[in-house]
PDB file of C-alpha atoms in Angstrom:
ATOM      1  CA  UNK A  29     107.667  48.387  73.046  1.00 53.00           C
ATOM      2  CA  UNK A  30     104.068  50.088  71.513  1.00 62.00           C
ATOM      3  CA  UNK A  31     101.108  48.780  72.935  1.00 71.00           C
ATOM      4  CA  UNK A  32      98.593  49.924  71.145  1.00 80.00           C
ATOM      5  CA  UNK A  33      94.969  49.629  73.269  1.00 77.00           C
ATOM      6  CA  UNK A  34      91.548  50.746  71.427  1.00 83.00           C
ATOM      7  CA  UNK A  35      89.539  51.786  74.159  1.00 88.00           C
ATOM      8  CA  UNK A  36      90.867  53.149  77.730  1.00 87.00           C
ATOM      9  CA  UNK A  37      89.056  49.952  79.313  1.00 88.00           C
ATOM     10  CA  UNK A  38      91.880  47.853  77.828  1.00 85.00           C
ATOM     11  CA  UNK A  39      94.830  50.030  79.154  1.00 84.00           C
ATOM     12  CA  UNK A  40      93.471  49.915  82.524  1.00 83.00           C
ATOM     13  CA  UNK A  41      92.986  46.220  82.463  1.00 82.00           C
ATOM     14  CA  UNK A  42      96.247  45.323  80.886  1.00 80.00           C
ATOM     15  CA  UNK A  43      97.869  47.687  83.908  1.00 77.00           C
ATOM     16  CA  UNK A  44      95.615  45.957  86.230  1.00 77.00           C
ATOM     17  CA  UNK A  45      97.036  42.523  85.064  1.00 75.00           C
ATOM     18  CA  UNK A  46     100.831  43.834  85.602  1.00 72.00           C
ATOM     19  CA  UNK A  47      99.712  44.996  89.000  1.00 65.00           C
ATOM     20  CA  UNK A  48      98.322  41.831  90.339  1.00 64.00           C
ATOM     21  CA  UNK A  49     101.575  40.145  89.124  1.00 64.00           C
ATOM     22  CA  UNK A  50     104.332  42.017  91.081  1.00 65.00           C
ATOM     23  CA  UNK A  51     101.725  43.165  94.403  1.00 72.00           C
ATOM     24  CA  UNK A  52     101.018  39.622  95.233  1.00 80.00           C
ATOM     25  CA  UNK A  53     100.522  38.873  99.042  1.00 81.00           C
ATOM     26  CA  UNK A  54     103.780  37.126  99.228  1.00 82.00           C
ATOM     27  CA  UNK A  55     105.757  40.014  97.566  1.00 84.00           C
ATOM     28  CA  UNK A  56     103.432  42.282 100.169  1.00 83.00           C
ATOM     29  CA  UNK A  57     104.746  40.225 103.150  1.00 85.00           C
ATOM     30  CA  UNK A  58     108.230  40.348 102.274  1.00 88.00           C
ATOM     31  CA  UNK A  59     108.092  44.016 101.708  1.00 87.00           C
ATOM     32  CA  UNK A  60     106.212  44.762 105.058  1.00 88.00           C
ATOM     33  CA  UNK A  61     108.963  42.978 106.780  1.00 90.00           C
ATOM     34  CA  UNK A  62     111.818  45.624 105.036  1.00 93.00           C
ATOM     35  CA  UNK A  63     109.593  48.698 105.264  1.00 92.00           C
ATOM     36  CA  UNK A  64     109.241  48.297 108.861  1.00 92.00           C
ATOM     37  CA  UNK A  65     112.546  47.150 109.567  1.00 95.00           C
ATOM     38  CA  UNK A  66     114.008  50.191 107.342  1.00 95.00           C
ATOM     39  CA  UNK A  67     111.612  52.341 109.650  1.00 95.00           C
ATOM     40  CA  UNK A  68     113.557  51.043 112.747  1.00 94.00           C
ATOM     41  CA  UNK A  69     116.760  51.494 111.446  1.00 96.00           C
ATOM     42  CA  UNK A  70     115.819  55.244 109.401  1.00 96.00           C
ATOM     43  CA  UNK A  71     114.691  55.958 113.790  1.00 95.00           C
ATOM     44  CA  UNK A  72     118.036  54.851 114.763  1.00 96.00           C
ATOM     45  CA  UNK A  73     120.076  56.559 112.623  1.00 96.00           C
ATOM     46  CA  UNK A  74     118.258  59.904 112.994  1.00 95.00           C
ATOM     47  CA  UNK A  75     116.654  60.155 109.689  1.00 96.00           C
ATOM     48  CA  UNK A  76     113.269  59.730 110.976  1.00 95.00           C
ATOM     49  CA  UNK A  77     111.982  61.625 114.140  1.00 96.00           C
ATOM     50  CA  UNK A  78     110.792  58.750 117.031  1.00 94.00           C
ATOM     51  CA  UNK A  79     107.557  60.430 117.028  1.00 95.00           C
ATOM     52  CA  UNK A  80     107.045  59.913 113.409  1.00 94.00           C
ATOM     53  CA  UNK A  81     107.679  56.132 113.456  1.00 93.00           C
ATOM     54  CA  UNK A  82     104.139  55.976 115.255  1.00 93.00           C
ATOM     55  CA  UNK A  83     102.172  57.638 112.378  1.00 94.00           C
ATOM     56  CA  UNK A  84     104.091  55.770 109.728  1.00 93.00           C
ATOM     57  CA  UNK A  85     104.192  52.389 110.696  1.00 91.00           C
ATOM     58  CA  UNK A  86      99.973  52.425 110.381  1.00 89.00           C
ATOM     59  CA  UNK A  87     100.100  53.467 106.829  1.00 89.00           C
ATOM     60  CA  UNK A  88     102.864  50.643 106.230  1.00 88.00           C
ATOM     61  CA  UNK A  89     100.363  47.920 107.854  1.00 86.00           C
ATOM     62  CA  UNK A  90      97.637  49.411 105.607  1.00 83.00           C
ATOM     63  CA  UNK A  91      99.423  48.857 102.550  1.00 81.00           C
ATOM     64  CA  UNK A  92     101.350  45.809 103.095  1.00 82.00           C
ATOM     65  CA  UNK A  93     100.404  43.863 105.917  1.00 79.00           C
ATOM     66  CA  UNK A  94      98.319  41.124 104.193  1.00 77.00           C
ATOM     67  CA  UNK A  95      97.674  37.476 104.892  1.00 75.00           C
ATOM     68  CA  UNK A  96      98.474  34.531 102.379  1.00 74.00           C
ATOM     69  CA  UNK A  97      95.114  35.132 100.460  1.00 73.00           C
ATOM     70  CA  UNK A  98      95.755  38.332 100.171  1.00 69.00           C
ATOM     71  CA  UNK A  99      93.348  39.802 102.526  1.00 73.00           C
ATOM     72  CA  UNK A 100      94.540  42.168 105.480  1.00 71.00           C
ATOM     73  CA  UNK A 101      95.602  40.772 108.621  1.00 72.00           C
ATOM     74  CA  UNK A 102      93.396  41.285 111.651  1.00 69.00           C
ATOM     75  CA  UNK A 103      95.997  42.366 114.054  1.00 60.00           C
TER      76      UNK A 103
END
């Protein structure tokens, strides 16, 4: 599959457009929930140091921890 844009404005909205489709605040719920239940379990199983699960877990809430509008939670 070509797609074939004529100025750069069009590639970045057509991009834009697939983004908004698969980060949509339910899909950025339900992956919050994994990430930071993966985190737990990458802690437990010695993957992760303890003390990094402290530094991490902010930069999931950043990303992903959104309300149903899609704006971030106050927490």
């Amino acid at each position: 599959m070509t797609d074939t844009y004529t100025t750069r404005r069009e590639r970045r909205a057509a991009l834009r457009a697939k983004g908004a489709t698969v980060l949509t605040p339910a899909f950025r719920r339900w992956a919050y929930g994994v990430a930071a239940a993966a985190l737990g379990v990458a802690v437990f199983g010695g993957w992760v140091p303890p003390g990094a699960a402290p530094v991490i877990l902010p930069l999931i809430m950043a990303a992903l921890y959104v309300d149903e509008s899609g704006e971030p939670k106050a927490s």
